[in-house]
Amino acid sequence: GKDKVLTKALNDYIFTSTAADLIASQGYLAIKRNGSPISYDQGGPIRIVFPDDSKWSKNLDAWNWSLFTISVK
């Protein structure tokens, strides 16, 4: 719950939150879009996305894309 989750993108952008907040946000890792791999210009190959009814659906800081690492501290 209180563990910190750090997501780091290929461009070194880092978003940090608690594990509990990430779970509550209903975010998930996306590796495909419409059945095809996500291209780099669309934030691929791995990105975080949130459903429209998530509390973070409008928080663009959390929509990390082109993920390089995810770590828990």
Coordinates of N, CA and C in Angstrom, one line a residue:
G1 N 0.8 -1.2 0.0 CA 0.0 0.0 0.0 C 0.8 1.3 0.0
K2 N 1.7 1.4 1.0 CA 2.5 2.6 1.1 C 3.8 2.6 0.3
D3 N 4.1 1.5 -0.3 CA 5.3 1.4 -1.1 C 5.3 2.4 -2.3
K4 N 6.4 3.0 -2.6 CA 6.5 3.9 -3.7 C 6.7 3.2 -5.0
V5 N 6.0 3.5 -6.1 CA 6.2 2.9 -7.4 C 6.7 4.0 -8.3
L6 N 7.8 3.8 -8.9 CA 8.4 4.7 -9.8 C 8.4 4.2 -11.2
T7 N 7.8 5.0 -12.2 CA 7.8 4.6 -13.6 C 8.8 5.6 -14.3
K8 N 9.7 5.0 -15.1 CA 10.7 5.9 -15.8 C 10.5 5.6 -17.3
A9 N 10.4 6.7 -18.0 CA 10.2 6.6 -19.5 C 11.6 6.6 -20.2
L10 N 11.6 6.3 -21.5 CA 12.9 6.3 -22.2 C 13.5 7.7 -22.3
N11 N 12.7 8.7 -22.1 CA 13.2 10.1 -22.1 C 13.6 10.6 -20.7
D12 N 13.7 9.6 -19.8 CA 14.0 9.9 -18.4 C 12.9 10.5 -17.5
Y13 N 11.7 10.7 -18.1 CA 10.6 11.3 -17.3 C 10.2 10.2 -16.2
I14 N 10.0 10.7 -15.0 CA 9.7 9.8 -13.9 C 8.4 10.3 -13.3
F15 N 7.5 9.3 -13.1 CA 6.3 9.5 -12.3 C 6.3 8.6 -11.1
T16 N 6.0 9.1 -9.9 CA 6.1 8.4 -8.7 C 4.7 8.5 -8.0
S17 N 4.3 7.4 -7.4 CA 3.1 7.4 -6.6 C 3.2 6.2 -5.7
T18 N 2.1 6.1 -4.8 CA 2.1 4.9 -3.9 C 1.4 3.7 -4.7
A19 N 1.8 2.5 -4.3 CA 1.2 1.4 -4.9 C -0.3 1.4 -4.7
A20 N -0.8 1.8 -3.5 CA -2.2 1.9 -3.2 C -2.9 2.8 -4.2
D21 N -2.3 4.0 -4.5 CA -3.0 5.0 -5.4 C -3.0 4.4 -6.8
L22 N -1.9 3.7 -7.2 CA -1.9 3.1 -8.6 C -2.9 2.1 -8.7
I23 N -3.1 1.2 -7.7 CA -4.1 0.2 -7.7 C -5.5 0.8 -7.8
A24 N -5.8 1.8 -7.0 CA -7.1 2.5 -6.9 C -7.4 3.2 -8.2
S25 N -6.4 3.6 -9.0 CA -6.6 4.4 -10.2 C -7.0 3.5 -11.4
Q26 N -6.9 2.2 -11.2 CA -7.3 1.2 -12.2 C -6.5 1.3 -13.5
G27 N -5.3 1.8 -13.4 CA -4.4 1.9 -14.5 C -3.9 0.6 -14.9
Y28 N -3.5 0.4 -16.2 CA -2.9 -0.8 -16.6 C -1.8 -0.5 -17.6
L29 N -1.0 -1.5 -17.8 CA 0.1 -1.4 -18.8 C -0.5 -1.8 -20.2
A30 N -0.3 -1.0 -21.2 CA -0.7 -1.3 -22.5 C 0.5 -1.7 -23.4
I31 N 0.4 -2.8 -24.1 CA 1.4 -3.1 -25.1 C 0.9 -3.2 -26.5
K32 N -0.4 -3.1 -26.6 CA -1.1 -3.1 -28.0 C -2.2 -2.1 -28.0
R33 N -2.5 -1.6 -29.2 CA -3.6 -0.7 -29.5 C -4.3 -1.3 -30.7
N34 N -5.6 -1.6 -30.5 CA -6.4 -2.2 -31.6 C -5.7 -3.4 -32.1
G35 N -5.1 -4.2 -31.3 CA -4.5 -5.5 -31.6 C -3.1 -5.4 -32.2
S36 N -2.6 -4.2 -32.4 CA -1.2 -4.0 -32.9 C -0.3 -3.4 -31.9
P37 N 1.0 -3.7 -32.0 CA 2.0 -3.1 -31.1 C 1.8 -1.5 -31.1
I38 N 2.1 -0.9 -30.0 CA 2.0 0.6 -29.9 C 3.3 1.1 -30.4
S39 N 3.2 2.0 -31.4 CA 4.4 2.6 -32.0 C 5.0 3.7 -31.0
Y40 N 6.3 4.0 -31.2 CA 6.9 5.0 -30.4 C 6.2 6.4 -30.5
D41 N 5.7 6.7 -31.6 CA 5.1 8.0 -31.8 C 3.7 8.1 -31.1
Q42 N 3.2 6.9 -30.6 CA 2.0 6.8 -29.9 C 2.2 6.4 -28.4
G43 N 3.5 6.5 -28.0 CA 3.9 6.3 -26.6 C 4.3 4.8 -26.3
G44 N 4.5 4.0 -27.3 CA 4.9 2.6 -27.2 C 6.4 2.5 -26.9
P45 N 6.8 1.3 -26.8 CA 6.1 0.1 -27.0 C 5.2 -0.3 -25.7
I46 N 5.5 0.3 -24.6 CA 4.8 0.0 -23.3 C 4.4 1.3 -22.7
R47 N 3.1 1.5 -22.3 CA 2.7 2.7 -21.7 C 1.6 2.4 -20.6
I48 N 1.4 3.4 -19.8 CA 0.4 3.2 -18.8 C -0.9 4.0 -19.3
V49 N -2.0 3.4 -19.1 CA -3.3 4.1 -19.5 C -4.3 3.9 -18.4
F50 N -5.3 4.8 -18.3 CA -6.3 4.7 -17.3 C -7.7 4.8 -17.9
P51 N -8.7 4.1 -17.4 CA -10.0 4.1 -17.9 C -10.6 5.5 -17.7
D52 N -11.6 5.9 -18.5 CA -12.2 7.2 -18.4 C -12.8 7.6 -17.0
D53 N -13.2 6.5 -16.3 CA -13.8 6.8 -15.0 C -12.8 6.8 -13.8
S54 N -11.5 6.6 -14.2 CA -10.5 6.6 -13.2 C -10.3 8.0 -12.6
K55 N -9.9 8.1 -11.4 CA -9.6 9.4 -10.8 C -8.4 10.0 -11.5
W56 N -7.6 9.3 -12.2 CA -6.4 9.8 -12.9 C -6.6 9.9 -14.4
S57 N -7.8 9.8 -14.9 CA -8.0 9.8 -16.3 C -7.6 11.2 -16.9
K58 N -7.6 12.2 -16.1 CA -7.3 13.6 -16.6 C -5.9 14.0 -16.1
N59 N -5.2 13.2 -15.3 CA -3.9 13.6 -14.7 C -2.8 13.1 -15.7
L60 N -2.4 14.0 -16.6 CA -1.5 13.6 -17.7 C -0.1 13.2 -17.1
D61 N 0.2 13.7 -15.9 CA 1.5 13.3 -15.3 C 1.6 11.8 -15.1
A62 N 0.5 11.2 -14.8 CA 0.5 9.7 -14.6 C 0.5 8.9 -15.9
W63 N 0.1 9.5 -17.0 CA 0.1 8.7 -18.2 C 1.5 8.6 -18.8
N64 N 2.3 7.8 -18.1 CA 3.7 7.7 -18.6 C 3.8 6.8 -19.8
W65 N 4.6 7.1 -20.8 CA 4.6 6.4 -22.0 C 6.1 6.0 -22.3
S66 N 6.2 5.1 -23.3 CA 7.6 4.6 -23.7 C 8.3 4.2 -22.4
L67 N 7.7 3.3 -21.6 CA 8.3 3.0 -20.3 C 9.6 2.2 -20.5
F68 N 10.5 2.6 -19.6 CA 11.8 1.9 -19.6 C 11.9 1.0 -18.4
T69 N 11.5 1.5 -17.2 CA 11.5 0.7 -16.0 C 10.3 1.0 -15.1
I70 N 10.0 0.1 -14.3 CA 9.0 0.3 -13.2 C 9.7 -0.4 -12.0
S71 N 9.8 0.4 -10.9 CA 10.4 -0.1 -9.7 C 9.6 0.2 -8.5
V72 N 9.8 -0.6 -7.4 CA 9.0 -0.4 -6.2 C 10.1 -0.2 -5.1
K73 N 9.9 0.8 -4.3 CA 10.8 1.1 -3.2 C 10.1 1.2 -1.9

